[in-house]
Amino acid sequence: MFTAQAGDDERLAQLFSGEDIELVLDLRSEAEGIQIARTCVQIDTYYVSRPSLLEAKGREGDTWAAGLALRHRTCLIGGPDESRRAVARRIAESAGQRVIDLDLSPAPIVFSVK
């Protein structure tokens, strides 16, 4: 499972394409994710807004999210704080996966300039 900070939607689209991401789980509200949702449509990637995963009761959604992560190359996006990484770790542990933070990766993805 991958995770990345939301923000620069063009950069995220490049990351998603570079890592063959099939599903984006957004921890932000639908209103906050409108642009990345549109970008996902353009790059043929599923998009789901699920801010409830940040809440304590969100742990009930971990199994749901883990099931999706087992079927699709998934990237969880959200804010710059540790809560995004904590949610990603919870879901990955439920699915028997590991987390790769695309923002902190020691080997960042390099894109060729055309």
Short mmCIF file of N, CA and C in Angstrom, two decimals:
data_model
loop_
_atom_site.label_atom_id
_atom_site.label_comp_id
_atom_site.label_asym_id
_atom_site.label_seq_id
_atom_site.Cartn_x
_atom_site.Cartn_y
_atom_site.Cartn_z
N MET A 1 0.84 -1.17 0.00
CA MET A 1 0.00 0.00 0.00
C MET A 1 0.89 1.23 0.00
N PHE A 2 0.51 2.19 -0.83
CA PHE A 2 1.24 3.45 -0.92
C PHE A 2 0.47 4.53 -0.17
N THR A 3 1.17 5.57 0.23
CA THR A 3 0.54 6.74 0.81
C THR A 3 1.28 7.98 0.32
N ALA A 4 0.54 9.08 0.20
CA ALA A 4 1.13 10.34 -0.27
C ALA A 4 0.31 11.50 0.28
N GLN A 5 0.98 12.64 0.40
CA GLN A 5 0.30 13.85 0.84
C GLN A 5 -0.50 14.43 -0.32
N ALA A 6 -1.74 14.78 -0.04
CA ALA A 6 -2.57 15.43 -1.05
C ALA A 6 -2.06 16.85 -1.27
N GLY A 7 -2.33 17.37 -2.42
CA GLY A 7 -1.93 18.75 -2.69
C GLY A 7 -1.71 19.00 -4.16
N ASP A 8 -0.53 18.71 -4.64
CA ASP A 8 -0.18 18.95 -6.04
C ASP A 8 -0.76 17.81 -6.88
N ASP A 9 -1.95 18.04 -7.45
CA ASP A 9 -2.66 16.97 -8.14
C ASP A 9 -1.93 16.48 -9.39
N GLU A 10 -1.22 17.36 -10.07
CA GLU A 10 -0.45 16.93 -11.25
C GLU A 10 0.68 15.99 -10.84
N ARG A 11 1.37 16.34 -9.77
CA ARG A 11 2.44 15.48 -9.25
C ARG A 11 1.87 14.13 -8.81
N LEU A 12 0.72 14.17 -8.12
CA LEU A 12 0.09 12.92 -7.69
C LEU A 12 -0.28 12.05 -8.88
N ALA A 13 -0.83 12.66 -9.92
CA ALA A 13 -1.19 11.89 -11.12
C ALA A 13 0.04 11.21 -11.71
N GLN A 14 1.17 11.90 -11.71
CA GLN A 14 2.42 11.30 -12.21
C GLN A 14 2.85 10.14 -11.31
N LEU A 15 2.74 10.34 -9.99
CA LEU A 15 3.09 9.27 -9.06
C LEU A 15 2.18 8.06 -9.26
N PHE A 16 0.88 8.32 -9.41
CA PHE A 16 -0.07 7.23 -9.60
C PHE A 16 0.25 6.46 -10.87
N SER A 17 0.55 7.17 -11.94
CA SER A 17 0.89 6.51 -13.21
C SER A 17 2.20 5.75 -13.08
N GLY A 18 3.18 6.35 -12.42
CA GLY A 18 4.49 5.73 -12.26
C GLY A 18 4.46 4.46 -11.43
N GLU A 19 3.52 4.37 -10.51
CA GLU A 19 3.40 3.20 -9.63
C GLU A 19 2.22 2.31 -10.00
N ASP A 20 1.58 2.59 -11.12
CA ASP A 20 0.42 1.82 -11.58
C ASP A 20 -0.68 1.74 -10.52
N ILE A 21 -0.95 2.86 -9.86
CA ILE A 21 -2.00 2.91 -8.84
C ILE A 21 -3.35 2.74 -9.51
N GLU A 22 -4.16 1.85 -8.97
CA GLU A 22 -5.49 1.57 -9.51
C GLU A 22 -6.60 2.20 -8.67
N LEU A 23 -6.31 2.47 -7.38
CA LEU A 23 -7.31 2.96 -6.46
C LEU A 23 -6.70 4.04 -5.57
N VAL A 24 -7.38 5.15 -5.44
CA VAL A 24 -6.98 6.22 -4.53
C VAL A 24 -8.01 6.30 -3.42
N LEU A 25 -7.56 6.12 -2.18
CA LEU A 25 -8.40 6.31 -1.01
C LEU A 25 -8.02 7.66 -0.42
N ASP A 26 -8.96 8.60 -0.41
CA ASP A 26 -8.71 9.95 0.05
C ASP A 26 -9.28 10.12 1.45
N LEU A 27 -8.44 10.55 2.39
CA LEU A 27 -8.90 10.78 3.76
C LEU A 27 -9.59 12.13 3.93
N ARG A 28 -9.60 12.92 2.88
CA ARG A 28 -10.25 14.22 2.93
C ARG A 28 -11.71 14.07 2.51
N SER A 29 -12.47 15.13 2.72
CA SER A 29 -13.88 15.11 2.32
C SER A 29 -13.99 15.13 0.79
N GLU A 30 -15.16 14.77 0.30
CA GLU A 30 -15.38 14.80 -1.15
C GLU A 30 -15.16 16.20 -1.71
N ALA A 31 -15.59 17.22 -0.95
CA ALA A 31 -15.42 18.60 -1.41
C ALA A 31 -13.95 18.95 -1.57
N GLU A 32 -13.10 18.47 -0.66
CA GLU A 32 -11.67 18.76 -0.75
C GLU A 32 -11.00 17.98 -1.87
N GLY A 33 -11.58 16.86 -2.25
CA GLY A 33 -10.95 16.00 -3.24
C GLY A 33 -11.51 16.09 -4.65
N ILE A 34 -12.29 17.12 -4.92
CA ILE A 34 -12.94 17.22 -6.24
C ILE A 34 -11.92 17.17 -7.37
N GLN A 35 -10.85 17.95 -7.27
CA GLN A 35 -9.88 18.01 -8.36
C GLN A 35 -9.15 16.68 -8.55
N ILE A 36 -8.72 16.05 -7.45
CA ILE A 36 -8.00 14.77 -7.61
C ILE A 36 -8.96 13.70 -8.11
N ALA A 37 -10.25 13.79 -7.74
CA ALA A 37 -11.24 12.85 -8.26
C ALA A 37 -11.35 12.99 -9.78
N ARG A 38 -11.36 14.22 -10.28
CA ARG A 38 -11.40 14.46 -11.72
C ARG A 38 -10.13 13.93 -12.39
N THR A 39 -9.01 14.16 -11.75
CA THR A 39 -7.74 13.67 -12.28
C THR A 39 -7.76 12.15 -12.36
N CYS A 40 -8.30 11.50 -11.35
CA CYS A 40 -8.37 10.03 -11.35
C CYS A 40 -9.22 9.52 -12.50
N VAL A 41 -10.31 10.22 -12.81
CA VAL A 41 -11.14 9.83 -13.95
C VAL A 41 -10.31 9.90 -15.23
N GLN A 42 -9.53 10.96 -15.38
CA GLN A 42 -8.71 11.15 -16.58
C GLN A 42 -7.64 10.08 -16.74
N ILE A 43 -7.10 9.59 -15.62
CA ILE A 43 -6.02 8.59 -15.71
C ILE A 43 -6.54 7.17 -15.45
N ASP A 44 -7.88 7.02 -15.47
CA ASP A 44 -8.52 5.71 -15.35
C ASP A 44 -8.15 5.01 -14.03
N THR A 45 -8.32 5.75 -12.94
CA THR A 45 -8.02 5.25 -11.60
C THR A 45 -9.26 5.43 -10.73
N TYR A 46 -9.60 4.40 -9.94
CA TYR A 46 -10.74 4.51 -9.03
C TYR A 46 -10.41 5.52 -7.95
N TYR A 47 -11.43 6.27 -7.49
CA TYR A 47 -11.27 7.26 -6.44
C TYR A 47 -12.38 7.08 -5.41
N VAL A 48 -12.01 7.06 -4.12
CA VAL A 48 -12.98 6.96 -3.04
C VAL A 48 -12.57 7.94 -1.94
N SER A 49 -13.48 8.79 -1.52
CA SER A 49 -13.26 9.68 -0.39
C SER A 49 -13.79 8.97 0.85
N ARG A 50 -12.93 8.81 1.87
CA ARG A 50 -13.35 8.11 3.08
C ARG A 50 -12.72 8.75 4.32
N PRO A 51 -13.13 9.98 4.67
CA PRO A 51 -12.56 10.63 5.85
C PRO A 51 -12.84 9.90 7.15
N SER A 52 -13.85 9.06 7.17
CA SER A 52 -14.18 8.33 8.41
C SER A 52 -13.05 7.40 8.85
N LEU A 53 -12.13 7.06 7.95
CA LEU A 53 -11.01 6.21 8.34
C LEU A 53 -10.09 6.90 9.34
N LEU A 54 -10.16 8.24 9.43
CA LEU A 54 -9.34 8.99 10.39
C LEU A 54 -9.89 8.91 11.81
N GLU A 55 -11.16 8.64 11.95
CA GLU A 55 -11.81 8.63 13.25
C GLU A 55 -11.56 7.30 13.95
N ALA A 56 -11.73 7.30 15.26
CA ALA A 56 -11.56 6.07 16.04
C ALA A 56 -12.48 4.98 15.52
N LYS A 57 -13.72 5.35 15.18
CA LYS A 57 -14.64 4.36 14.64
C LYS A 57 -14.25 3.94 13.23
N GLY A 58 -13.31 4.69 12.63
CA GLY A 58 -12.83 4.36 11.29
C GLY A 58 -12.15 3.01 11.22
N ARG A 59 -11.74 2.51 12.38
CA ARG A 59 -11.08 1.20 12.42
C ARG A 59 -12.00 0.10 11.88
N GLU A 60 -13.30 0.34 11.97
CA GLU A 60 -14.25 -0.61 11.39
C GLU A 60 -14.10 -0.65 9.87
N GLY A 61 -13.69 0.46 9.29
CA GLY A 61 -13.49 0.53 7.85
C GLY A 61 -12.15 -0.04 7.40
N ASP A 62 -11.26 -0.34 8.36
CA ASP A 62 -9.95 -0.87 8.00
C ASP A 62 -10.08 -2.18 7.21
N THR A 63 -10.99 -3.04 7.63
CA THR A 63 -11.17 -4.32 6.94
C THR A 63 -11.67 -4.09 5.52
N TRP A 64 -12.60 -3.16 5.38
CA TRP A 64 -13.11 -2.80 4.05
C TRP A 64 -11.96 -2.29 3.17
N ALA A 65 -11.18 -1.35 3.70
CA ALA A 65 -10.08 -0.77 2.94
C ALA A 65 -9.00 -1.81 2.65
N ALA A 66 -8.74 -2.69 3.61
CA ALA A 66 -7.74 -3.74 3.41
C ALA A 66 -8.16 -4.68 2.28
N GLY A 67 -9.44 -4.99 2.22
CA GLY A 67 -9.94 -5.83 1.13
C GLY A 67 -9.72 -5.20 -0.22
N LEU A 68 -9.96 -3.90 -0.31
CA LEU A 68 -9.71 -3.19 -1.56
C LEU A 68 -8.22 -3.16 -1.88
N ALA A 69 -7.41 -2.93 -0.86
CA ALA A 69 -5.96 -2.86 -1.07
C ALA A 69 -5.39 -4.19 -1.55
N LEU A 70 -6.03 -5.27 -1.18
CA LEU A 70 -5.58 -6.59 -1.65
C LEU A 70 -5.94 -6.83 -3.12
N ARG A 71 -6.98 -6.14 -3.60
CA ARG A 71 -7.42 -6.33 -4.99
C ARG A 71 -6.85 -5.30 -5.96
N HIS A 72 -6.45 -4.14 -5.44
CA HIS A 72 -5.98 -3.05 -6.30
C HIS A 72 -4.70 -2.43 -5.72
N ARG A 73 -3.81 -1.99 -6.61
CA ARG A 73 -2.66 -1.19 -6.15
C ARG A 73 -3.23 0.11 -5.63
N THR A 74 -3.08 0.34 -4.34
CA THR A 74 -3.78 1.41 -3.65
C THR A 74 -2.84 2.47 -3.12
N CYS A 75 -3.29 3.73 -3.21
CA CYS A 75 -2.58 4.83 -2.59
C CYS A 75 -3.57 5.59 -1.72
N LEU A 76 -3.23 5.73 -0.45
CA LEU A 76 -4.04 6.48 0.49
C LEU A 76 -3.47 7.89 0.55
N ILE A 77 -4.31 8.91 0.31
CA ILE A 77 -3.82 10.28 0.35
C ILE A 77 -4.54 11.06 1.43
N GLY A 78 -3.87 12.08 1.94
CA GLY A 78 -4.45 12.91 2.98
C GLY A 78 -3.50 14.04 3.33
N GLY A 79 -3.60 14.51 4.54
CA GLY A 79 -2.79 15.63 4.98
C GLY A 79 -1.34 15.27 5.24
N PRO A 80 -0.54 16.30 5.59
CA PRO A 80 0.89 16.09 5.80
C PRO A 80 1.21 15.50 7.17
N ASP A 81 0.22 15.35 8.02
CA ASP A 81 0.48 14.91 9.39
C ASP A 81 0.61 13.39 9.50
N GLU A 82 0.99 12.97 10.69
CA GLU A 82 1.23 11.55 10.94
C GLU A 82 -0.05 10.72 10.89
N SER A 83 -1.22 11.34 11.02
CA SER A 83 -2.46 10.57 11.02
C SER A 83 -2.66 9.81 9.71
N ARG A 84 -2.26 10.40 8.58
CA ARG A 84 -2.37 9.71 7.29
C ARG A 84 -1.52 8.44 7.31
N ARG A 85 -0.31 8.55 7.79
CA ARG A 85 0.59 7.39 7.83
C ARG A 85 0.08 6.32 8.80
N ALA A 86 -0.50 6.77 9.93
CA ALA A 86 -1.04 5.83 10.91
C ALA A 86 -2.20 5.03 10.32
N VAL A 87 -3.08 5.71 9.61
CA VAL A 87 -4.21 5.01 8.96
C VAL A 87 -3.67 4.03 7.93
N ALA A 88 -2.70 4.46 7.13
CA ALA A 88 -2.12 3.56 6.11
C ALA A 88 -1.50 2.33 6.77
N ARG A 89 -0.80 2.52 7.89
CA ARG A 89 -0.19 1.38 8.60
C ARG A 89 -1.26 0.42 9.12
N ARG A 90 -2.35 0.97 9.68
CA ARG A 90 -3.43 0.12 10.19
C ARG A 90 -4.03 -0.73 9.08
N ILE A 91 -4.30 -0.09 7.94
CA ILE A 91 -4.91 -0.81 6.82
C ILE A 91 -3.95 -1.84 6.26
N ALA A 92 -2.70 -1.45 6.09
CA ALA A 92 -1.70 -2.37 5.55
C ALA A 92 -1.52 -3.57 6.47
N GLU A 93 -1.49 -3.36 7.77
CA GLU A 93 -1.35 -4.47 8.72
C GLU A 93 -2.55 -5.41 8.61
N SER A 94 -3.74 -4.85 8.44
CA SER A 94 -4.94 -5.67 8.29
C SER A 94 -4.86 -6.54 7.04
N ALA A 95 -4.18 -6.02 6.01
CA ALA A 95 -4.08 -6.74 4.74
C ALA A 95 -2.80 -7.56 4.63
N GLY A 96 -1.94 -7.49 5.65
CA GLY A 96 -0.66 -8.21 5.57
C GLY A 96 0.28 -7.58 4.55
N GLN A 97 0.21 -6.25 4.45
CA GLN A 97 1.04 -5.52 3.49
C GLN A 97 1.98 -4.58 4.24
N ARG A 98 2.81 -3.88 3.48
CA ARG A 98 3.65 -2.84 4.07
C ARG A 98 3.29 -1.52 3.41
N VAL A 99 3.71 -0.43 4.04
CA VAL A 99 3.40 0.92 3.55
C VAL A 99 4.64 1.53 2.91
N ILE A 100 4.44 2.11 1.76
CA ILE A 100 5.49 2.89 1.10
C ILE A 100 4.97 4.31 1.00
N ASP A 101 5.62 5.24 1.70
CA ASP A 101 5.23 6.65 1.64
C ASP A 101 5.94 7.28 0.46
N LEU A 102 5.19 7.66 -0.55
CA LEU A 102 5.77 8.20 -1.77
C LEU A 102 6.48 9.53 -1.54
N ASP A 103 6.11 10.24 -0.47
CA ASP A 103 6.76 11.51 -0.16
C ASP A 103 8.08 11.32 0.57
N LEU A 104 8.22 10.23 1.31
CA LEU A 104 9.42 10.00 2.12
C LEU A 104 10.32 8.91 1.56
N SER A 105 9.96 8.37 0.42
CA SER A 105 10.72 7.26 -0.16
C SER A 105 12.18 7.66 -0.37
N PRO A 106 13.10 6.79 0.04
CA PRO A 106 14.52 7.10 -0.16
C PRO A 106 14.92 7.07 -1.63
N ALA A 107 14.11 6.44 -2.45
CA ALA A 107 14.37 6.39 -3.90
C ALA A 107 13.17 6.99 -4.61
N PRO A 108 13.09 8.32 -4.65
CA PRO A 108 11.90 8.95 -5.24
C PRO A 108 11.75 8.61 -6.73
N ILE A 109 10.54 8.65 -7.17
CA ILE A 109 10.23 8.37 -8.57
C ILE A 109 10.70 9.56 -9.41
N VAL A 110 11.43 9.27 -10.46
CA VAL A 110 11.93 10.32 -11.34
C VAL A 110 11.19 10.21 -12.66
N PHE A 111 10.69 11.34 -13.15
CA PHE A 111 9.96 11.36 -14.40
C PHE A 111 10.79 12.03 -15.45
N SER A 112 10.79 11.48 -16.65
CA SER A 112 11.54 12.10 -17.74
C SER A 112 10.77 13.30 -18.25
N VAL A 113 11.50 14.32 -18.60
CA VAL A 113 10.90 15.54 -19.13
C VAL A 113 10.93 15.46 -20.63
N LYS A 114 9.78 15.66 -21.27
CA LYS A 114 9.69 15.57 -22.72
C LYS A 114 9.57 16.93 -23.33
#
